[in-house]
Tab-separated table of C-alpha atoms in Angstrom:
chain	number	residue	atom	x	y	z
A	1	MET	CA	0.177	-0.027	0.020
A	2	VAL	CA	1.351	3.660	-0.796
A	3	GLU	CA	0.379	6.804	1.004
A	4	ARG	CA	-1.698	9.198	-0.614
A	5	GLY	CA	0.354	11.713	-1.968
A	6	GLY	CA	3.994	10.328	-0.354
A	7	PRO	CA	6.121	10.275	-3.903
A	8	ARG	CA	4.864	13.437	-4.999
A	9	ARG	CA	5.477	14.842	-1.510
A	10	ARG	CA	9.355	12.994	-1.421
A	11	ARG	CA	10.183	14.356	-4.953
A	12	ARG	CA	9.215	18.416	-4.035
A	13	ARG	CA	10.849	18.059	-0.921
A	14	ARG	CA	14.002	16.266	-2.714
A	15	HIS	CA	14.405	19.674	-4.970
A	16	GLN	CA	14.526	21.525	-1.706
A	17	PRO	CA	17.668	23.676	-0.754
A	18	HIS	CA	18.895	22.384	2.070
A	19	PRO	CA	19.501	24.664	4.733
A	20	ALA	CA	23.655	25.921	4.941
A	21	GLY	CA	25.685	23.458	6.461
A	22	THR	CA	23.509	20.885	6.760
A	23	ARG	CA	24.093	17.088	5.826
A	24	THR	CA	21.926	15.370	3.617
A	25	GLY	CA	23.727	11.984	4.359
A	26	PRO	CA	26.144	9.952	5.850
A	27	ARG	CA	29.183	10.463	4.058
A	28	HIS	CA	31.136	7.609	2.275
A	29	PRO	CA	35.278	7.468	1.466
A	30	ALA	CA	34.119	7.741	-2.477
A	31	HIS	CA	33.099	11.490	-1.646
A	32	ARG	CA	36.970	12.336	-1.028
A	33	VAL	CA	38.563	9.837	-3.906
A	34	SER	CA	41.337	11.870	-5.641
A	35	GLY	CA	41.260	14.074	-8.824
A	36	PRO	CA	39.011	16.453	-10.249
A	37	ARG	CA	35.574	16.544	-8.718
A	38	HIS	CA	33.723	16.345	-12.132
A	39	ARG	CA	35.640	13.351	-13.126
A	40	ALA	CA	36.601	11.210	-9.799
A	41	HIS	CA	33.053	10.154	-8.580
A	42	PRO	CA	32.066	6.574	-9.315
A	43	PRO	CA	28.170	6.620	-10.577
A	44	PRO	CA	25.859	6.925	-7.962
A	45	PRO	CA	24.080	3.724	-6.974
A	46	PRO	CA	20.697	2.811	-8.842
A	47	ARG	CA	18.040	4.276	-6.649
A	48	ARG	CA	14.911	1.833	-5.700
A	49	PRO	CA	11.458	2.627	-7.284
A	50	ARG	CA	9.185	4.527	-5.628
A	51	THR	CA	5.805	2.779	-6.472
A	52	PRO	CA	5.461	-1.017	-6.687
A	53	ARG	CA	5.865	-2.801	-9.510
A	54	ARG	CA	3.594	-5.359	-11.333
A	55	THR	CA	4.838	-8.907	-10.709
A	56	PRO	CA	5.386	-11.020	-13.334
A	57	PRO	CA	3.573	-13.941	-13.925
A	58	ALA	CA	5.027	-17.172	-11.448
A	59	ASP	CA	6.107	-18.821	-14.653
A	60	ARG	CA	8.548	-16.260	-15.882
A	61	LEU	CA	9.752	-16.365	-12.196
A	62	GLY	CA	10.976	-20.043	-12.536
A	63	GLY	CA	9.025	-21.143	-9.174
A	64	VAL	CA	11.167	-18.953	-6.887
A	65	ARG	CA	8.305	-18.237	-4.919
A	66	GLY	CA	7.779	-21.716	-4.568
A	67	SER	CA	9.625	-24.758	-4.856
A	68	PRO	CA	12.807	-24.989	-6.945
A	69	GLY	CA	11.376	-27.377	-9.406
A	70	PRO	CA	10.613	-25.472	-12.639
A	71	LEU	CA	14.587	-24.522	-11.864
A	72	ARG	CA	16.062	-28.041	-11.760
A	73	GLY	CA	17.421	-28.973	-14.519
A	74	ARG	CA	17.819	-25.829	-16.575
A	75	ASP	CA	20.550	-24.292	-17.842
A	76	PRO	CA	20.970	-20.529	-16.971
A	77	GLY	CA	23.259	-19.807	-20.158
A	78	PRO	CA	26.242	-17.730	-20.449
A	79	LEU	CA	26.560	-14.349	-17.904
A	80	PRO	CA	26.039	-11.286	-20.407
A	81	ARG	CA	29.529	-9.259	-20.825
A	82	HIS	CA	29.913	-5.814	-21.574
A	83	PRO	CA	33.627	-5.433	-22.158
A	84	ARG	CA	33.421	-1.542	-22.459
A	85	ARG	CA	31.405	-1.304	-18.777
A	86	PRO	CA	34.455	-1.286	-16.417
A	87	PRO	CA	33.243	-2.142	-12.896
A	88	PRO	CA	32.854	0.049	-10.259
A	89	PRO	CA	36.036	1.119	-8.417
A	90	LEU	CA	37.097	-0.483	-5.330
A	91	LEU	CA	38.598	2.220	-3.155
A	92	HIS	CA	41.865	2.009	-1.423
A	93	LEU	CA	42.248	4.224	1.641
A	94	ARG	CA	45.170	6.076	2.212
A	95	LEU	CA	45.913	7.778	6.321
A	96	ASP	CA	47.226	10.823	4.805
A	97	ARG	CA	45.792	11.589	1.558
A	98	ARG	CA	42.559	11.153	-0.285
A	99	PRO	CA	40.873	7.970	-1.291
A	100	GLN	CA	41.565	6.324	-4.592
A	101	GLY	CA	39.579	4.765	-6.920
A	102	ARG	CA	40.912	0.893	-7.742
A	103	ASP	CA	39.668	-0.942	-10.935
A	104	LEU	CA	39.128	-4.475	-9.787
A	105	TYR	CA	38.131	-6.603	-13.099
A	106	PRO	CA	36.623	-9.934	-12.668
A	107	GLY	CA	39.439	-11.214	-13.714
A	108	GLN	CA	41.639	-10.035	-11.138
A	109	THR	CA	39.109	-10.935	-8.311
A	110	ARG	CA	39.369	-14.336	-9.954
A	111	ARG	CA	42.660	-14.431	-9.353
A	112	ARG	CA	42.691	-12.942	-5.962
A	113	ARG	CA	40.358	-15.299	-4.792
A	114	ALA	CA	42.556	-18.345	-5.825
A	115	ASP	CA	45.242	-16.933	-4.409
A	116	ALA	CA	43.647	-16.733	-0.997
A	117	GLY	CA	42.605	-20.142	-1.104
A	118	ARG	CA	45.513	-21.555	-1.545
A	119	ASN	CA	47.163	-19.256	1.256
A	120	LEU	CA	44.887	-20.583	3.290
A	121	ARG	CA	45.148	-24.425	2.275
A	122	ARG	CA	41.511	-24.494	3.693
A	123	PRO	CA	37.969	-23.305	3.081
A	124	PRO	CA	36.419	-21.236	5.341
A	125	GLY	CA	34.037	-23.645	6.262
A	126	ARG	CA	30.100	-22.995	6.984
A	127	HIS	CA	30.416	-19.642	7.478
A	128	ALA	CA	32.663	-16.503	7.022
A	129	LEU	CA	32.510	-13.280	9.178
A	130	VAL	CA	33.418	-10.583	7.495
A	131	CYS	CA	33.912	-7.813	10.380
A	132	MET	CA	35.451	-4.853	8.305
A	133	PRO	CA	33.366	-2.820	5.707
A	134	MET	CA	32.877	-4.029	2.436
A	135	PHE	CA	34.591	-0.956	0.608
A	136	HIS	CA	37.775	-2.134	1.855
A	137	GLY	CA	39.726	-4.517	-0.640
A	138	HIS	CA	40.745	-6.776	2.519
A	139	ALA	CA	36.994	-7.945	3.278
A	140	VAL	CA	36.281	-8.388	-0.126
A	141	ILE	CA	39.281	-10.511	-1.791
A	142	ALA	CA	40.160	-11.894	1.456
A	143	ASP	CA	36.630	-12.767	2.919
A	144	TRP	CA	34.006	-12.749	0.305
A	145	ALA	CA	35.703	-14.154	-2.749
A	146	PRO	CA	37.428	-17.541	-0.744
A	147	ALA	CA	34.044	-17.804	1.255
A	148	LEU	CA	32.320	-17.499	-2.814
A	149	ALA	CA	35.123	-20.422	-3.873
A	150	ALA	CA	34.601	-22.477	-1.226
A	151	GLY	CA	30.414	-22.152	-1.075
A	152	ALA	CA	30.329	-20.778	2.275
A	153	GLY	CA	27.870	-18.625	3.922
A	154	VAL	CA	28.990	-15.086	4.551
A	155	ALA	CA	28.152	-13.121	7.986
A	156	LEU	CA	27.746	-9.881	8.038
A	157	ARG	CA	27.948	-6.744	10.454
A	158	ARG	CA	27.091	-2.633	10.265
A	159	ARG	CA	30.238	-1.996	11.755
A	160	PHE	CA	33.069	-3.833	14.137
A	161	SER	CA	31.952	-4.719	17.824
A	162	ALA	CA	34.738	-6.403	19.636
A	163	SER	CA	32.825	-7.063	22.546
A	164	GLY	CA	29.757	-8.924	19.843
A	165	PHE	CA	32.717	-10.744	17.913
A	166	LEU	CA	32.127	-13.928	19.824
A	167	THR	CA	27.954	-13.388	19.908
A	168	ASP	CA	28.426	-13.185	15.996
A	169	VAL	CA	30.577	-15.895	15.365
A	170	ARG	CA	28.478	-18.269	17.571
A	171	ARG	CA	25.280	-17.066	16.257
A	172	TYR	CA	26.572	-17.865	12.189
A	173	GLY	CA	28.417	-20.883	13.487
A	174	ALA	CA	31.739	-18.833	11.601
A	175	THR	CA	34.851	-21.023	11.381
A	176	TYR	CA	36.797	-18.136	9.649
A	177	PHE	CA	37.027	-14.265	9.879
A	178	THR	CA	39.202	-11.698	8.729
A	179	TYR	CA	40.769	-8.530	10.489
A	180	VAL	CA	43.004	-5.225	9.800
A	181	GLY	CA	44.564	-2.491	11.852
A	182	ARG	CA	44.530	-3.373	15.124
A	183	ALA	CA	40.600	-5.320	15.720
A	184	VAL	CA	42.835	-8.059	17.429
A	185	GLN	CA	43.966	-5.866	20.405
A	186	TYR	CA	40.364	-4.491	20.660
A	187	LEU	CA	38.910	-8.377	20.986
A	188	LEU	CA	42.038	-9.392	23.641
A	189	ALA	CA	41.191	-5.529	25.678
A	190	THR	CA	37.874	-7.184	26.248
A	191	PRO	CA	37.194	-9.412	29.707
A	192	ALA	CA	38.507	-12.801	29.450
A	193	ARG	CA	35.497	-15.477	30.103
A	194	PRO	CA	35.725	-19.163	31.085
A	195	ASP	CA	34.197	-19.754	27.702
A	196	ASP	CA	36.061	-17.922	25.471
A	197	ARG	CA	38.063	-21.083	23.088
A	198	ASP	CA	34.158	-22.694	22.661
A	199	ASN	CA	33.918	-20.958	19.450
A	200	PRO	CA	33.711	-23.201	15.740
A	201	LEU	CA	36.237	-20.789	14.709
A	202	ARG	CA	39.066	-22.058	13.250
A	203	LEU	CA	41.322	-19.560	11.231
A	204	GLY	CA	41.675	-15.859	10.845
A	205	PHE	CA	43.551	-14.211	8.062
A	206	GLY	CA	44.872	-10.640	8.263
A	207	THR	CA	47.233	-8.095	8.797
A	208	GLU	CA	49.257	-5.669	11.464
A	209	ALA	CA	48.203	-8.117	14.350
A	210	GLY	CA	52.093	-8.651	15.484
A	211	ALA	CA	53.381	-12.389	16.775
A	212	VAL	CA	52.971	-11.167	20.391
A	213	ASP	CA	49.140	-10.388	20.053
A	214	ALA	CA	48.496	-13.320	17.872
A	215	ALA	CA	49.940	-15.458	20.099
A	216	ALA	CA	47.576	-14.384	22.818
A	217	PHE	CA	44.656	-14.594	20.980
A	218	GLN	CA	45.797	-17.999	20.150
A	219	ARG	CA	46.094	-18.711	23.820
A	220	ARG	CA	42.496	-17.547	24.846
A	221	PHE	CA	40.278	-18.082	21.836
A	222	GLY	CA	42.538	-21.791	20.752
A	223	VAL	CA	42.191	-19.372	17.295
A	224	ARG	CA	45.226	-20.087	15.121
A	225	LEU	CA	46.292	-16.337	12.995
A	226	VAL	CA	47.953	-15.703	9.987
A	227	GLU	CA	49.522	-13.179	9.229
A	228	GLY	CA	50.122	-12.045	4.955
A	229	TYR	CA	51.262	-8.916	3.116
A	230	GLY	CA	49.339	-8.090	-0.206
A	231	SER	CA	48.976	-4.394	-1.636
A	232	SER	CA	45.282	-3.224	-2.060
A	233	GLU	CA	45.908	-3.068	-5.476
A	234	GLY	CA	47.180	-6.444	-6.222
A	235	GLY	CA	50.647	-5.707	-7.015
A	236	ALA	CA	52.696	-7.351	-4.908
A	237	ALA	CA	52.188	-10.263	-2.308
A	238	VAL	CA	54.336	-12.019	0.862
A	239	ARG	CA	53.116	-15.139	1.687
A	240	TRP	CA	53.377	-17.075	4.855
A	241	THR	CA	54.712	-20.583	5.038
A	242	PRO	CA	55.904	-23.062	7.617
A	243	GLY	CA	59.297	-22.080	9.385
A	244	THR	CA	58.412	-18.559	9.024
A	245	PRO	CA	60.329	-16.623	11.632
A	246	ALA	CA	57.915	-15.078	14.473
A	247	ASN	CA	58.102	-11.490	13.121
A	248	ALA	CA	58.145	-11.798	9.272
A	249	VAL	CA	55.049	-11.852	6.830
A	250	GLY	CA	56.643	-14.752	4.988
A	251	ARG	CA	58.692	-15.105	1.468
A	252	ALA	CA	57.627	-13.438	-2.127
A	253	ALA	CA	54.861	-15.449	-4.032
A	254	PRO	CA	56.078	-17.877	-7.213
A	255	SER	CA	54.980	-15.326	-9.431
A	256	ASP	CA	56.660	-11.983	-7.857
A	257	ASP	CA	59.696	-10.590	-8.134
A	258	LEU	CA	60.042	-8.247	-4.876
A	259	ALA	CA	63.005	-6.444	-3.884
A	260	VAL	CA	63.611	-4.257	-1.261
A	261	VAL	CA	65.087	-1.473	-3.073
A	262	ASP	CA	66.342	2.278	-1.778
A	263	PRO	CA	64.648	4.658	-3.611
A	264	ALA	CA	66.697	7.166	-4.093
A	265	THR	CA	68.613	5.412	-5.770
A	266	GLY	CA	67.219	1.741	-6.729
A	267	ALA	CA	69.705	-0.312	-5.901
A	268	GLU	CA	68.616	-3.160	-3.339
A	269	CYS	CA	69.049	-2.666	-0.279
A	270	PRO	CA	71.370	-5.943	1.786
A	271	PRO	CA	70.362	-8.345	3.492
A	272	ALA	CA	69.977	-7.871	7.753
A	273	ALA	CA	71.859	-8.034	10.516
A	274	LEU	CA	70.013	-9.892	13.400
A	275	ASP	CA	71.384	-10.394	16.464
A	276	ALA	CA	70.882	-13.780	18.918
A	277	SER	CA	67.338	-11.766	20.126
A	278	GLY	CA	66.464	-10.608	16.549
A	279	ARG	CA	67.460	-6.734	16.751
A	280	LEU	CA	68.254	-5.531	13.298
A	281	LEU	CA	72.275	-4.519	13.641
A	282	ASN	CA	72.137	-2.345	10.044
A	283	GLY	CA	68.595	-0.505	9.581
A	284	SER	CA	70.262	2.227	7.452
A	285	ALA	CA	71.057	0.276	4.660
A	286	ALA	CA	68.817	-2.495	5.148
A	287	ILE	CA	65.418	-1.384	5.239
A	288	GLY	CA	64.149	-0.034	2.113
A	289	GLU	CA	60.873	0.245	0.118
A	290	LEU	CA	59.185	-2.872	-1.371
A	291	VAL	CA	59.084	-3.433	-5.070
A	292	ASN	CA	57.708	-5.844	-7.595
A	293	ARG	CA	60.277	-6.170	-10.395
A	294	GLY	CA	57.957	-8.954	-12.557
A	295	PRO	CA	54.150	-8.780	-14.262
A	296	ASN	CA	51.949	-8.045	-11.718
A	297	PRO	CA	47.993	-7.452	-12.035
A	298	PHE	CA	47.971	-4.020	-10.893
A	299	GLU	CA	45.137	-2.821	-13.606
A	300	GLY	CA	45.775	0.753	-12.917
A	301	TYR	CA	43.328	3.523	-10.568
A	302	TRP	CA	40.610	4.895	-11.701
A	303	ARG	CA	40.803	8.217	-13.758
A	304	ASN	CA	44.204	8.868	-11.910
A	305	PRO	CA	46.866	8.561	-14.000
A	306	GLU	CA	49.138	10.589	-11.801
A	307	ALA	CA	48.896	8.469	-8.849
A	308	GLU	CA	49.202	4.998	-11.087
A	309	SER	CA	52.392	6.900	-12.364
A	310	ALA	CA	53.742	7.108	-8.760
A	311	ARG	CA	52.755	3.329	-8.438
A	312	ARG	CA	54.646	2.388	-12.010
A	313	ARG	CA	58.035	3.684	-12.089
A	314	ASP	CA	60.840	2.489	-13.934
A	315	GLY	CA	58.765	-0.228	-15.258
A	316	TRP	CA	58.492	-1.789	-11.727
A	317	TYR	CA	55.177	-1.647	-9.464
A	318	TRP	CA	56.190	-0.055	-5.930
A	319	THR	CA	54.262	-0.227	-3.209
A	320	GLY	CA	54.835	2.162	-0.811
A	321	ASP	CA	55.919	0.169	2.128
A	322	LEU	CA	58.835	-0.424	3.857
A	323	PHE	CA	60.400	-3.907	4.424
A	324	TYR	CA	64.174	-5.414	4.891
A	325	ARG	CA	65.184	-9.424	4.215
A	326	ASP	CA	67.314	-11.526	6.281
A	327	PRO	CA	69.851	-13.739	4.347
A	328	ASP	CA	67.096	-16.632	4.052
A	329	GLY	CA	64.905	-14.428	2.210
A	330	PHE	CA	62.111	-13.916	4.739
A	331	LEU	CA	60.603	-10.504	4.576
A	332	TYR	CA	60.222	-8.038	7.711
A	333	PHE	CA	57.322	-5.519	7.252
A	334	ALA	CA	59.094	-2.157	8.428
A	335	GLY	CA	56.208	0.412	7.959
A	336	ARG	CA	54.753	2.482	5.554
A	337	ALA	CA	57.329	4.762	3.501
A	338	ASP	CA	55.161	7.810	5.280
A	339	ASP	CA	55.905	5.775	8.786
A	340	ARG	CA	59.715	6.173	7.960
A	341	LEU	CA	61.965	7.497	11.304
A	342	ARG	CA	65.163	8.877	10.857
A	343	VAL	CA	66.883	9.087	14.330
A	344	ASP	CA	70.699	10.420	14.281
A	345	SER	CA	71.330	9.260	10.816
A	346	GLU	CA	69.566	5.812	11.417
A	347	ASN	CA	66.970	4.439	10.061
A	348	LEU	CA	64.530	3.021	11.692
A	349	ALA	CA	61.178	0.640	11.805
A	350	ALA	CA	57.994	1.712	13.427
A	351	ALA	CA	56.672	-1.602	13.045
A	352	THR	CA	59.590	-3.172	14.633
A	353	ILE	CA	59.328	-0.910	17.870
A	354	GLU	CA	55.207	-1.456	17.935
A	355	ASN	CA	55.732	-4.932	18.470
A	356	ILE	CA	58.564	-4.374	21.215
A	357	LEU	CA	56.221	-1.935	22.834
A	358	ALA	CA	53.556	-4.231	22.962
A	359	ARG	CA	55.001	-6.709	25.467
A	360	TYR	CA	53.931	-3.974	27.953
A	361	GLU	CA	51.771	-5.208	30.361
A	362	GLY	CA	49.140	-1.965	30.447
A	363	ALA	CA	49.175	-1.816	26.438
A	364	VAL	CA	45.989	-2.155	25.186
A	365	ALA	CA	47.226	-1.170	21.329
A	366	VAL	CA	50.273	1.382	20.478
A	367	ALA	CA	51.406	3.003	17.851
A	368	VAL	CA	54.588	4.775	17.312
A	369	TYR	CA	55.576	7.293	14.298
A	370	ALA	CA	57.951	10.054	13.574
A	371	VAL	CA	57.815	13.917	15.172
A	372	PRO	CA	60.726	16.209	14.312
A	373	ASP	CA	63.178	16.666	16.343
A	374	PRO	CA	64.398	20.599	16.934
A	375	VAL	CA	68.064	19.941	15.363
A	376	ALA	CA	67.948	17.467	12.731
A	377	GLY	CA	65.908	14.195	11.793
A	378	ASP	CA	63.562	12.676	13.767
A	379	GLN	CA	62.088	11.836	17.049
A	380	VAL	CA	60.543	8.429	18.413
A	381	MET	CA	56.619	9.208	19.638
A	382	ALA	CA	54.473	6.508	21.264
A	383	THR	CA	50.557	6.636	21.344
A	384	LEU	CA	49.673	4.101	24.177
A	385	ALA	CA	46.176	3.127	25.251
A	386	GLY	CA	45.671	1.717	28.071
A	387	THR	CA	47.185	2.159	31.623
A	388	PHE	CA	50.839	4.060	31.590
A	389	ASP	CA	53.440	4.487	35.022
A	390	PRO	CA	56.509	5.972	34.099
A	391	SER	CA	58.184	4.097	36.680
A	392	ALA	CA	57.238	0.904	35.179
A	393	PHE	CA	57.240	2.022	31.590
A	394	SER	CA	61.560	2.928	31.639
A	395	ALA	CA	62.009	-0.876	33.784
A	396	PHE	CA	60.161	-2.611	30.833
A	397	LEU	CA	62.404	-0.646	28.151
A	398	ALA	CA	65.455	-1.230	30.193
A	399	ALA	CA	64.469	-4.922	30.086
A	400	GLN	CA	64.119	-5.427	25.929
A	401	PRO	CA	66.922	-7.076	24.880
A	402	ASP	CA	66.049	-6.272	21.567
A	403	LEU	CA	65.244	-2.383	21.940
A	404	GLY	CA	68.147	-0.352	19.958
A	405	THR	CA	69.762	2.336	21.946
A	406	LYS	CA	67.678	5.113	19.289
A	407	MET	CA	64.429	3.061	19.601
A	408	ALA	CA	62.983	4.318	23.295
A	409	PRO	CA	60.073	6.598	23.056
A	410	ARG	CA	61.323	10.574	23.533
A	411	PHE	CA	57.835	11.497	24.086
A	412	VAL	CA	54.802	8.731	25.263
A	413	ARG	CA	50.904	10.213	24.461
A	414	VAL	CA	47.951	7.829	26.684
A	415	VAL	CA	44.884	7.617	25.322
A	416	HIS	CA	41.765	6.272	26.458
A	417	ARG	CA	40.802	4.849	22.760
A	418	MET	CA	43.441	4.956	20.128
A	419	PRO	CA	41.885	6.501	16.952
A	420	VAL	CA	40.711	4.957	14.125
A	421	THR	CA	39.808	5.088	10.741
A	422	ALA	CA	36.664	3.422	9.111
A	423	THR	CA	38.375	0.157	8.581
A	424	ASN	CA	40.145	-0.366	11.782
A	425	LYS	CA	43.090	1.263	11.033
A	426	ILE	CA	45.396	3.432	13.319
A	427	HIS	CA	44.831	7.053	12.609
A	428	ARG	CA	49.018	7.916	11.724
A	429	ALA	CA	48.332	10.944	9.924
A	430	ALA	CA	46.351	12.357	12.525
A	431	LEU	CA	48.309	11.430	15.482
A	432	ARG	CA	51.473	12.632	13.786
A	433	GLN	CA	49.732	16.478	13.020
A	434	GLU	CA	48.719	16.936	16.885
A	435	GLY	CA	52.393	15.132	18.245
A	436	PHE	CA	52.899	16.654	21.681
A	437	ARG	CA	50.453	19.454	21.745
A	438	CYS	CA	47.339	17.336	22.009
A	439	PRO	CA	44.843	17.250	25.263
A	440	ASP	CA	45.798	13.834	26.147
A	441	PRO	CA	48.616	13.534	28.861
A	442	VAL	CA	51.937	13.310	27.436
A	443	TRP	CA	55.276	12.175	29.377
A	444	TRP	CA	58.830	13.019	27.938
A	445	ARG	CA	62.102	11.772	28.608
A	446	PRO	CA	64.118	15.437	28.438
A	447	PRO	CA	67.420	15.125	26.608
A	448	GLY	CA	70.032	12.959	28.868
A	449	GLU	CA	67.729	11.788	30.941
A	450	GLN	CA	66.400	8.170	31.211
A	451	ALA	CA	62.671	8.386	33.529
A	452	TYR	CA	59.933	9.794	31.779
A	453	ARG	CA	58.085	13.233	33.285
A	454	SER	CA	54.612	14.673	32.548
A	455	LEU	CA	54.882	17.226	29.703
A	456	THR	CA	54.277	20.400	31.290
A	457	GLY	CA	53.028	23.765	29.629
A	458	ASP	CA	56.357	25.817	30.407
A	459	ASP	CA	58.126	21.977	28.691
A	460	VAL	CA	56.129	22.662	25.926
A	461	THR	CA	56.997	26.653	25.987
A	462	GLY	CA	60.965	25.803	26.072
A	463	LEU	CA	60.093	22.846	23.013
A	464	LEU	CA	58.661	25.491	21.071
A	465	ALA	CA	61.780	28.083	21.382
A	466	ARG	CA	64.423	25.390	20.453
A	467	TYR	CA	61.792	24.822	17.089
A	468	ARG	CA	61.773	28.216	16.210
A	469	GLU	CA	65.468	28.988	16.619
A	470	ARG	CA	66.432	26.264	13.936
A	471	GLY	CA	63.568	27.115	11.999
A	472	ARG	CA	61.908	23.773	12.162
A	473	GLU	CA	58.600	24.939	13.525
A	474	GLU	CA	56.148	24.770	10.421
A	475	LEU	CA	57.330	20.848	10.301
A	476	LEU	CA	55.234	20.024	13.492
A	477	SER	CA	52.185	20.481	12.043
A	478	ARG	CA	52.727	18.110	8.899
């Protein structure tokens, strides 16, 4: 039943101007896709009809309203193809710039679906739980596509909920789930219960959980987590294999010719030198950008030739991610290219420091990033979600055998909850921009001291004066 005059009123209301400063609906990252406004917006989704359509006869429906008898034995025929009609772009979210639309053609989806199935070495099972938003490539390629290949069901949630995770797993009988960012840390932060291991999950696949949290997750929930690496554009992939070291991601896929190179010269970086505790000894030389020198399925960005040319340079695909490789060929993730830290002329890996700080007992989530040094280079700053005791934290740092002399954070920001993006990744761009001038409590080690103390207003004034003397004050707002 249609309300009398309803559609007509809605039509008039739709054309009425909205008051200034109001929003007409929820904003989606697609509204901020890089490129000119008149070219960068994806086509709008089709509108639902405002008036009910006549229902076709039952024989034309093939019996979908009743028993599937009329459909049994019928050949549906080939699916019509439209070679000139590209699929909708898949958003590639970057924390430091506008999202970019990436072309994802059916052929690439099939390849990535098969690769995901081989990497996991087992089908998802009855149901796969999708915790991440579907506009992110990880949910589509690592969760929905393998479930489609295995004939499994997919359970969707409107948004990630750590407290409702196990409830959803048991309700839908999920045996497989994926994650990105710090979702695992938020799951571990929920109160432990005696029946946590009473769940149907068999496997979890994702990125950036870390060896410490992955081991804690398996002890508590009885579920093994498999870490992997794959760029959203499909240009490079690193596979986990049996025997992979605890902090390593894996080896290059057989079809990829991956190398760690110096982005300035293009020369391949030397293998990493690791001591007995796994500490990187030659980070300045070993850390570089991961590139794929062979053929890859990257098919470009949607109407963004500038971004596409930045990814394809000199015949190589540049991932924008920092890695280092050990003598056995295992690759270690060192952070994003924008997360590079250079302290006292030495390159440091933000991901390595985060894995060390994640062992701190009071840490629920940790983010490490660079803030400008008053003289030259960077200083290490960490944001910690959880409880913080300065004396216990100093003792913890002194007891870590793999913490280098330049890795200890100069500043520690303590937050109640880590700021994250729509895909539950830590919002590092916002943390870097705020630096130590933020509303949250900040602890710091003055130069030449080992103990942490609270950063006061007088301390901030003195620091800003040092930046101003060297002409580096403007770097704090970048």
